[in-house]
Short mmCIF file of C-alpha atoms and ligand atoms in Angstrom, two decimals:
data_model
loop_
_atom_site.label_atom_id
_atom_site.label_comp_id
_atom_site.label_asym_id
_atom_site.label_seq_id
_atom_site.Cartn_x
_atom_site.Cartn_y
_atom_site.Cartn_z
CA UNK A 1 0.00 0.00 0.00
CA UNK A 2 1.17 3.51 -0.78
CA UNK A 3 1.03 6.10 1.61
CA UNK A 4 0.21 8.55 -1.38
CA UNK A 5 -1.07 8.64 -4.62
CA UNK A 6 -1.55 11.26 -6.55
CA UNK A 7 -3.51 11.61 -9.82
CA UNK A 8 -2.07 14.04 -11.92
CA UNK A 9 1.45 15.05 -12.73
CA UNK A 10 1.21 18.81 -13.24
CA UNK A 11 2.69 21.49 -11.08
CA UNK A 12 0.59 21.25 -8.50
CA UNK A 13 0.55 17.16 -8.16
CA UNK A 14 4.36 17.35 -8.80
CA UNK A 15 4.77 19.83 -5.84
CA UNK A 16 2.83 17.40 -3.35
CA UNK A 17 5.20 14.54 -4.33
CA UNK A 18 8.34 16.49 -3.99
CA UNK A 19 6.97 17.60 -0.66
CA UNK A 20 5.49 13.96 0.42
CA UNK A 21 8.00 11.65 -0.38
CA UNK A 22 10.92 14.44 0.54
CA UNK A 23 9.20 13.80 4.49
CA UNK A 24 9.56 9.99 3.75
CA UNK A 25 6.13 9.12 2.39
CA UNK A 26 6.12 6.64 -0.34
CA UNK A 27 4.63 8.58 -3.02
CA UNK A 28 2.97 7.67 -6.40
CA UNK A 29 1.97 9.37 -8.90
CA UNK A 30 -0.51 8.44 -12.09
CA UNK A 31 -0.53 10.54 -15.38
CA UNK A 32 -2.39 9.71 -18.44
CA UNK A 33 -0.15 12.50 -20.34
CA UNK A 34 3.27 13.64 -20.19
CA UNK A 35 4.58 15.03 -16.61
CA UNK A 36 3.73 18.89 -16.28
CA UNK A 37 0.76 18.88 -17.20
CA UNK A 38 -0.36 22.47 -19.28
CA UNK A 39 3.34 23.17 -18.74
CA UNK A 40 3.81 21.75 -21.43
CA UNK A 41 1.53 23.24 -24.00
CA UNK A 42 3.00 26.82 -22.73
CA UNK A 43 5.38 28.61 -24.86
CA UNK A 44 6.47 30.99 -21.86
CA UNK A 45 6.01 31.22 -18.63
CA UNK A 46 6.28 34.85 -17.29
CA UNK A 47 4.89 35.39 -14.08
CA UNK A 48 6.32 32.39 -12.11
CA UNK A 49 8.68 33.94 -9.72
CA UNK A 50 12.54 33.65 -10.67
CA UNK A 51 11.76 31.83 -13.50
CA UNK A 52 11.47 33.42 -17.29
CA UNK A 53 11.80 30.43 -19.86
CA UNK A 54 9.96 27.79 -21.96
CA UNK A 55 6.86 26.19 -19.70
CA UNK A 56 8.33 22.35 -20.79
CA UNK A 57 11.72 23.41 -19.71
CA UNK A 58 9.87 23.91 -16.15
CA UNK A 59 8.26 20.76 -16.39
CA UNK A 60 10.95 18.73 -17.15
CA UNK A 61 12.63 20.34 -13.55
CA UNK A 62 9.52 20.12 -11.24
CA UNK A 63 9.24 16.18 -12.63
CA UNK A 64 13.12 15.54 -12.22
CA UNK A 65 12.78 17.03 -8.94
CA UNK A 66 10.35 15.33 -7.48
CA UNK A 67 11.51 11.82 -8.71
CA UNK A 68 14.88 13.16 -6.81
CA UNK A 69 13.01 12.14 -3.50
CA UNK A 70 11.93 8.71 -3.93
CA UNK A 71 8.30 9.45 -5.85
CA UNK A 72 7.27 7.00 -8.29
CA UNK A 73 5.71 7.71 -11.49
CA UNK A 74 3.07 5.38 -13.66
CA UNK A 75 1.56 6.25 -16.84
CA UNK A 76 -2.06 5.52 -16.62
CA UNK A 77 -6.06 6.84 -16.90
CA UNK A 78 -7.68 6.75 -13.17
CA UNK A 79 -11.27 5.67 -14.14
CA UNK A 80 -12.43 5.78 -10.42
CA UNK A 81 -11.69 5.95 -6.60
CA UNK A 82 -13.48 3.25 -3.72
CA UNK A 83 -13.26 4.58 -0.27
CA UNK A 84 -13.19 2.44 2.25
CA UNK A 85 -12.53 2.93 6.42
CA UNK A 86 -8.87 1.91 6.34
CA UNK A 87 -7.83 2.73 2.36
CA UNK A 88 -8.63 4.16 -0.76
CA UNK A 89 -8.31 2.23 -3.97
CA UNK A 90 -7.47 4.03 -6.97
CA UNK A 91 -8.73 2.05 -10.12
CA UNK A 92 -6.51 2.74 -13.06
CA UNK A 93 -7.77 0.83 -16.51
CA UNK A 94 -7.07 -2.86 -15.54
CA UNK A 95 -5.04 -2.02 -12.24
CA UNK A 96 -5.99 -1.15 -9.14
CA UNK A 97 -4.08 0.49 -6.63
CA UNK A 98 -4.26 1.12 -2.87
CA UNK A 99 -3.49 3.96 -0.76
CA UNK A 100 -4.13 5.69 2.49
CA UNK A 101 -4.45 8.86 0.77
CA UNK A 102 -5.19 10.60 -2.38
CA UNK A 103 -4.39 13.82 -3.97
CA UNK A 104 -6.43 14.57 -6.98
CA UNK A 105 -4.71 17.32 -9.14
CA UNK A 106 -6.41 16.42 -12.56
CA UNK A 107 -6.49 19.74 -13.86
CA UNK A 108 -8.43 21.56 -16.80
CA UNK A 109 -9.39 20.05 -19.83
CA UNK A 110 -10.24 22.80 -23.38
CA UNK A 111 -13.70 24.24 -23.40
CA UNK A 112 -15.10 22.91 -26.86
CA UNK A 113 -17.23 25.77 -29.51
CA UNK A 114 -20.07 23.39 -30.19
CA UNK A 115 -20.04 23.91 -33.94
CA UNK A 116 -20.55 22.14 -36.69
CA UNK A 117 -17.09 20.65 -37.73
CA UNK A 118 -15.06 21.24 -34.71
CA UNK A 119 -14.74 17.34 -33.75
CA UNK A 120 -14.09 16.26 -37.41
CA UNK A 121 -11.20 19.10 -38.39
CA UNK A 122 -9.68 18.67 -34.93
CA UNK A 123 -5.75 18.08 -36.12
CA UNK A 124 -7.05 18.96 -39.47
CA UNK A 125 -7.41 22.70 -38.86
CA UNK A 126 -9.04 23.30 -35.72
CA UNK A 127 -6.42 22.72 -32.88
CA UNK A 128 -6.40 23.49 -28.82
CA UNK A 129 -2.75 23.66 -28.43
CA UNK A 130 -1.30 26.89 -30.40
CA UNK A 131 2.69 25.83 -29.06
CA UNK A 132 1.65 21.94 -30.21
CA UNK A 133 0.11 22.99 -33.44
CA UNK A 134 1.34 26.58 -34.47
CA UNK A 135 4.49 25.71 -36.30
CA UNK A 136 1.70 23.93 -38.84
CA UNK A 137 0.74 27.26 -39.80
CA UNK A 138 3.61 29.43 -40.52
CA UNK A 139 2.68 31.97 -43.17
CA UNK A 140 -1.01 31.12 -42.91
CA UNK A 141 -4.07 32.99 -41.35
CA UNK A 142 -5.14 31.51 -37.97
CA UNK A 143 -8.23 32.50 -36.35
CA UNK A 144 -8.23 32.54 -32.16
CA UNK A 145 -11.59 32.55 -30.74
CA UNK A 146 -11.83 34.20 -26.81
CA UNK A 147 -10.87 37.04 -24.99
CA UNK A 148 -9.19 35.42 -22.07
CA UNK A 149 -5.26 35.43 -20.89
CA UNK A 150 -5.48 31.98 -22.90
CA UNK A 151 -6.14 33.20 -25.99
CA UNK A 152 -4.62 36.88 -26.04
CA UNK A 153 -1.29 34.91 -24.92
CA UNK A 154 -1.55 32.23 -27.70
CA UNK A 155 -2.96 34.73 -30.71
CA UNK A 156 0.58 37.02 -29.49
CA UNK A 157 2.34 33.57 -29.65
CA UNK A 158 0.85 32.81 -33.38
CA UNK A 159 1.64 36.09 -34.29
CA UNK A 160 5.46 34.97 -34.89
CA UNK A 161 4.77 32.28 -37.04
CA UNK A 162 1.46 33.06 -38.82
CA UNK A 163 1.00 35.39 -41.76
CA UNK A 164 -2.27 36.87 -40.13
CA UNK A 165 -3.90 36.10 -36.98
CA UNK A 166 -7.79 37.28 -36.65
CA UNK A 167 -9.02 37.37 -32.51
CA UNK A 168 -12.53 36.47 -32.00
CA UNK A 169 -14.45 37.63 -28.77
CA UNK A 170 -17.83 37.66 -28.52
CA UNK A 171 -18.48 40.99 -26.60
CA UNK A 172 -16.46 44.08 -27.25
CA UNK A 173 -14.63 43.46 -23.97
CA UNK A 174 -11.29 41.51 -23.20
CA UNK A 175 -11.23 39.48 -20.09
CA UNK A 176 -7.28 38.84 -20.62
CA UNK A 177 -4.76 40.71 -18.09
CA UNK A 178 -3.87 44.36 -19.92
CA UNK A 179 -0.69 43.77 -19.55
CA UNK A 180 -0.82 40.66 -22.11
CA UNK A 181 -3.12 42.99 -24.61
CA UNK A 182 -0.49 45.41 -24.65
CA UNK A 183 1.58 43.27 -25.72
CA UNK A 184 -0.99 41.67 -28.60
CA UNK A 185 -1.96 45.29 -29.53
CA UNK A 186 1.98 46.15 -30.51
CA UNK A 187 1.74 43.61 -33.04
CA UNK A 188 0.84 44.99 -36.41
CA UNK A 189 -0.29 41.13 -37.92
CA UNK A 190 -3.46 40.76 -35.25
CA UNK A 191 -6.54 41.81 -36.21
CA UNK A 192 -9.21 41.98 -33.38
CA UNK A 193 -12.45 41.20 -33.99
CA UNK A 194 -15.10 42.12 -31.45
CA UNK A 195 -18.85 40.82 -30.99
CA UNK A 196 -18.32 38.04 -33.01
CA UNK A 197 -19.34 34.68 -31.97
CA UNK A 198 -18.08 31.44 -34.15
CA UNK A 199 -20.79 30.16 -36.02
CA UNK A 200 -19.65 27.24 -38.15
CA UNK A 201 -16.22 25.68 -40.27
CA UNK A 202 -15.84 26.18 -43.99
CA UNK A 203 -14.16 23.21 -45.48
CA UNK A 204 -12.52 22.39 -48.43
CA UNK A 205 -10.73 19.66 -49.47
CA UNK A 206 -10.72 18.13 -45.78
CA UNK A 207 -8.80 21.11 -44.24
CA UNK A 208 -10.44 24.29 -42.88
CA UNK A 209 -10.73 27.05 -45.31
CA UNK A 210 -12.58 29.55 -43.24
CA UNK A 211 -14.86 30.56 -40.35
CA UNK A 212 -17.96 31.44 -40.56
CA UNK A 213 -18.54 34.44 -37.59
CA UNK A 214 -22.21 35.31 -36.19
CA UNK A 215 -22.63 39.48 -35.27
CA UNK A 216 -23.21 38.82 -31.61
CA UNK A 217 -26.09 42.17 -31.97
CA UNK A 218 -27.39 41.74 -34.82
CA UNK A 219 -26.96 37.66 -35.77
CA UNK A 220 -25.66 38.56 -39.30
CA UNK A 221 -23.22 36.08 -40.55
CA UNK A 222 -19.96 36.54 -42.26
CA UNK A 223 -16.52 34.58 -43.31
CA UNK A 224 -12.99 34.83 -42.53
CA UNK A 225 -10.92 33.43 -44.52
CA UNK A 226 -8.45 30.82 -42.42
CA UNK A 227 -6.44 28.06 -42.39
CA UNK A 228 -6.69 27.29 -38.60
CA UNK A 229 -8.66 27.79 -35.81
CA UNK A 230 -7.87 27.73 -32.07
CA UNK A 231 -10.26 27.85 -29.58
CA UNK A 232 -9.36 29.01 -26.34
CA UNK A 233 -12.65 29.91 -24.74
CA UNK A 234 -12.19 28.90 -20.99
CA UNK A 235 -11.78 25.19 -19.62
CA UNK A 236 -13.91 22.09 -17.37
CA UNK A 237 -12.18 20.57 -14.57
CA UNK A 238 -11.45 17.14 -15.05
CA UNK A 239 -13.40 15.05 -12.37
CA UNK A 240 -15.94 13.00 -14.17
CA UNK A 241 -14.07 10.01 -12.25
CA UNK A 242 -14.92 11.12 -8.99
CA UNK A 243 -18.50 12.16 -9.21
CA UNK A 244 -20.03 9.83 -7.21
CA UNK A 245 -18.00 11.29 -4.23
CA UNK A 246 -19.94 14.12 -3.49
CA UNK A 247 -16.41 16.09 -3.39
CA UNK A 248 -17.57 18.64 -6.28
CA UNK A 249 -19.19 22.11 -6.99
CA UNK A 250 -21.87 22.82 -9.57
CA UNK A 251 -19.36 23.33 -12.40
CA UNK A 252 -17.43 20.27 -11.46
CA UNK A 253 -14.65 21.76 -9.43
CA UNK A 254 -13.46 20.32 -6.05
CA UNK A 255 -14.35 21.74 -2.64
CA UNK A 256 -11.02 21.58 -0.21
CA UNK A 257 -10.47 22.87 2.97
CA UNK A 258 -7.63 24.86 4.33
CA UNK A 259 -5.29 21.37 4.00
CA UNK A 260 -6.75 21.07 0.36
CA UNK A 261 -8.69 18.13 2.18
CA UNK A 262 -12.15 17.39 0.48
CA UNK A 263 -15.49 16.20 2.40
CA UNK A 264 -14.39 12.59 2.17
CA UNK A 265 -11.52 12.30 4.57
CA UNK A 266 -8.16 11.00 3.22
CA UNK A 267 -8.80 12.59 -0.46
CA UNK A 268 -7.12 15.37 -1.14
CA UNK A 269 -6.96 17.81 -3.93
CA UNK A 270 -5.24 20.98 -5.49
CA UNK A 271 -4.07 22.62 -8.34
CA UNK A 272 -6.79 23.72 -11.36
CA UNK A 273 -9.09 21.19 -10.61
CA UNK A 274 -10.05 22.70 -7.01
CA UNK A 275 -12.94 25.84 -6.42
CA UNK A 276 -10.45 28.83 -6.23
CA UNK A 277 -10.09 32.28 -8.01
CA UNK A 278 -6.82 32.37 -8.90
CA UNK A 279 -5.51 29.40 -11.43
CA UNK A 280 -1.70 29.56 -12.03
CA UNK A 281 1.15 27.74 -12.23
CA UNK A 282 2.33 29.11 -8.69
CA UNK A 283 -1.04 28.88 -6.56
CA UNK A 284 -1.12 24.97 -8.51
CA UNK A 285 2.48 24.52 -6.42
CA UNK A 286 1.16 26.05 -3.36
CA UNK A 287 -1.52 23.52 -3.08
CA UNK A 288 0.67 20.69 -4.12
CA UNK A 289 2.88 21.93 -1.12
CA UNK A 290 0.34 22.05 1.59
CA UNK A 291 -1.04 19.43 0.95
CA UNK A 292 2.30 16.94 1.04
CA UNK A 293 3.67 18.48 3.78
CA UNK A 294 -0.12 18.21 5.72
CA UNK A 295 0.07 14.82 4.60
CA UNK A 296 3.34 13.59 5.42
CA UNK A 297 2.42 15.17 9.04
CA UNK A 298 -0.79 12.60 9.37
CA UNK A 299 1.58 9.51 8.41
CA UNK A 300 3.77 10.55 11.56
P1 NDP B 1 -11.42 32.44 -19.53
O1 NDP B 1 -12.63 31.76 -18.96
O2 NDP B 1 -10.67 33.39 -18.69
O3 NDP B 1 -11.80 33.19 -20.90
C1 NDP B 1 -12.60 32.53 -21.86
C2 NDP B 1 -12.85 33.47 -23.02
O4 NDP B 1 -13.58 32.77 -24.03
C3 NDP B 1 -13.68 34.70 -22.66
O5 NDP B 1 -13.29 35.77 -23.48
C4 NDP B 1 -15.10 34.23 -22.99
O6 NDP B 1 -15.97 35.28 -23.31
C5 NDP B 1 -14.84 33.42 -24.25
N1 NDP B 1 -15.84 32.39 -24.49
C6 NDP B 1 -16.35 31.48 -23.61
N2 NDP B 1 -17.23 30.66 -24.23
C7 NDP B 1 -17.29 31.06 -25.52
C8 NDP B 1 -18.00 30.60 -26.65
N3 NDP B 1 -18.84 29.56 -26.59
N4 NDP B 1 -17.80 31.26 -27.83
C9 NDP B 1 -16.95 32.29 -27.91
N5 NDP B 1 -16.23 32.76 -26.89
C10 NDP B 1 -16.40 32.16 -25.70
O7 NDP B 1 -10.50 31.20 -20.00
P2 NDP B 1 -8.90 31.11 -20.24
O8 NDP B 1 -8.68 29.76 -20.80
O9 NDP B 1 -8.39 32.27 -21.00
O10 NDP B 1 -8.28 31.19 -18.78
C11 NDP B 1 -8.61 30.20 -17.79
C12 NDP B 1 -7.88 30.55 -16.49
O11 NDP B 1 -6.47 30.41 -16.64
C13 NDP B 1 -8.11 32.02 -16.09
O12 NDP B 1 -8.20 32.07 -14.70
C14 NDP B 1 -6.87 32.72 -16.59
O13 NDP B 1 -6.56 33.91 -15.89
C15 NDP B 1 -5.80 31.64 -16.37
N6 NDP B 1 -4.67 31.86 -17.30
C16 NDP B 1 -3.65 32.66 -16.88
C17 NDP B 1 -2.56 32.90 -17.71
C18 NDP B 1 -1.48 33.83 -17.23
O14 NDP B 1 -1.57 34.35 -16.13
N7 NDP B 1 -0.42 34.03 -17.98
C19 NDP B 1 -2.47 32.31 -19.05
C20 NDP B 1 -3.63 31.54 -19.41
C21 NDP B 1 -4.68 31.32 -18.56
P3 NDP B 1 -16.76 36.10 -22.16
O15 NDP B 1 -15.74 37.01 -21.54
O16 NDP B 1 -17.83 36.78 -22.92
O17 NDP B 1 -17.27 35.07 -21.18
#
């Protein structure tokens, strides 16, 4: 039996191993991606303190790290977790595992548009992941749909690679920090396009050719012409496993106390995937933290 496992091997599940297993816990943790979670998918991270450079270089050093003290990792898909007095079991595909306690730190997953197309041209046009994807479109025109830090970050990101980058937000205001649409607005290649909701995917031979834009006032349709489209219009937390626990809010997010503990004793969680204002890569690692260290204090 492990004294910890913990699902989900982004910053803030990699910060509650290092912590865990540094204070002697034996410490596992279960991914069904590659360690550092969204880290990866960042191009830069700039407002993680000390630390100005490439968001898989950082995930590559929290994962090192933490393996540095003993913490195991698996590659796997947690389908569900049985409680029971003495242990939790964590069910992973065919494998089970068991525990005496569990830190969920599952994370986001990419709010889809709900338009016609959008499952069918995914990798074919349409793509979630601008640092995965955006080298695909170099010299091309690349829509962005949202107003967010997400997608004012990415569309500035595209901006050095695509010919033309077009920014669709649905009301004429920007929800992104002004600090990162300053830094969209100086360059000259974005074109912003406001009170414009996406409406459907033009297609021709198999790849995207365009998308089709809805007036937000007045419903009036009309096209951009585009090559790709990346939606970044918010994100679901990923707890579908766990919701016959009774450990979630309305939208899906879990409730945690002041030691990130849930309403079922023993299960932990932190990171994006908990009810909390502020989602970065530094409040993800101050949850992993508390938690391991509270933890590692209950094995004692
Ligand atoms: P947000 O929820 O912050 O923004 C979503 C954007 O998409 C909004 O502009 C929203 O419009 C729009 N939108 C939502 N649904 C639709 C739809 N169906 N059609 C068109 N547009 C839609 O999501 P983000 O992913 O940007 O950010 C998530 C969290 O991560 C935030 O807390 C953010 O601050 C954080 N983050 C921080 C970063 C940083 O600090 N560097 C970088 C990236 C994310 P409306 O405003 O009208 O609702």
């Amino acid at each position: 039996m492990y004294d910890l496992i913990i699902i989900g091997a982004g910053p803030a599940g990699l910060s509650a191993a290092l912590y865990a297993s540094r204070a002697g816990a034996s410490v596992l943790v279960l991914d069904g991606g590659a360690p550092g979670g969204k880290l990866n998918l960042t191009a830069e991270i700039e407002n993680y303190p000390g630390f100005i450079k490439k968001g898989p270089e950082l995930a590559y050093a929290m994962f090192e790290h933490c393996l540095s003290f003993g913490a195991k990792y698996e590659y796997g898909h947690v389908t569900s977790i049985k409680v029971d007095e003495n242990q939790k079991i964590v069910c992973v595909d065919e494998k089970e595992y068991s525990t005496k306690y569990v830190f969920i730190a599952t994370g986001t997953k990419e709010r889809k548009m709900g338009i016609p197309l959008e499952e069918e041209m995914t990798g074919r046009g349409v793509s979630y992941c601008a640092v995965c994807d955006g080298p695909f479109f170099k010299n091309k025109d690349v829509c962005v749909i949202g107003g967010g830090n997400s997608a004012i970050e990415e569309a500035t990101y595209l901006s050095d690679i695509a010919n033309k980058v077009h920014v669709i937000v649905r009301r004429d205001v920007l929800r992104a920090d002004q600090y990162l649409i300053d830094k969209m607005n100086k360059k000259e290649n974005i074109e912003l396009h406001v009170l414009k909701k996406p409406h459907s995917i033009e297609v021709v031979d198999q790849k995207v050719s365009g998308l089709i834009v809805e007036d937000s006032l007045s419903g009036e349709l009309s096209t951009i012409e585009t090559q790709g489209i990346f939606p970044f219009i918010g994100l679901d937390p990923m707890t579908d496993f766990v919701k016959d626990l009774g450990i979630v809010d309305e939208f899906g997010y879990i409730y945690v106390d002041n030691n990130m503990e849930s309403n079922v004793k023993g299960i932990f969680a932190g990171g994006d995937v908990i009810a909390k204002s502020l989602r970065q890569v530094v409040t993800a690692t101050n949850d992993g933290a508390i938690a391991g260290q509270y933890i590692a204090s209950l094995l004692k």
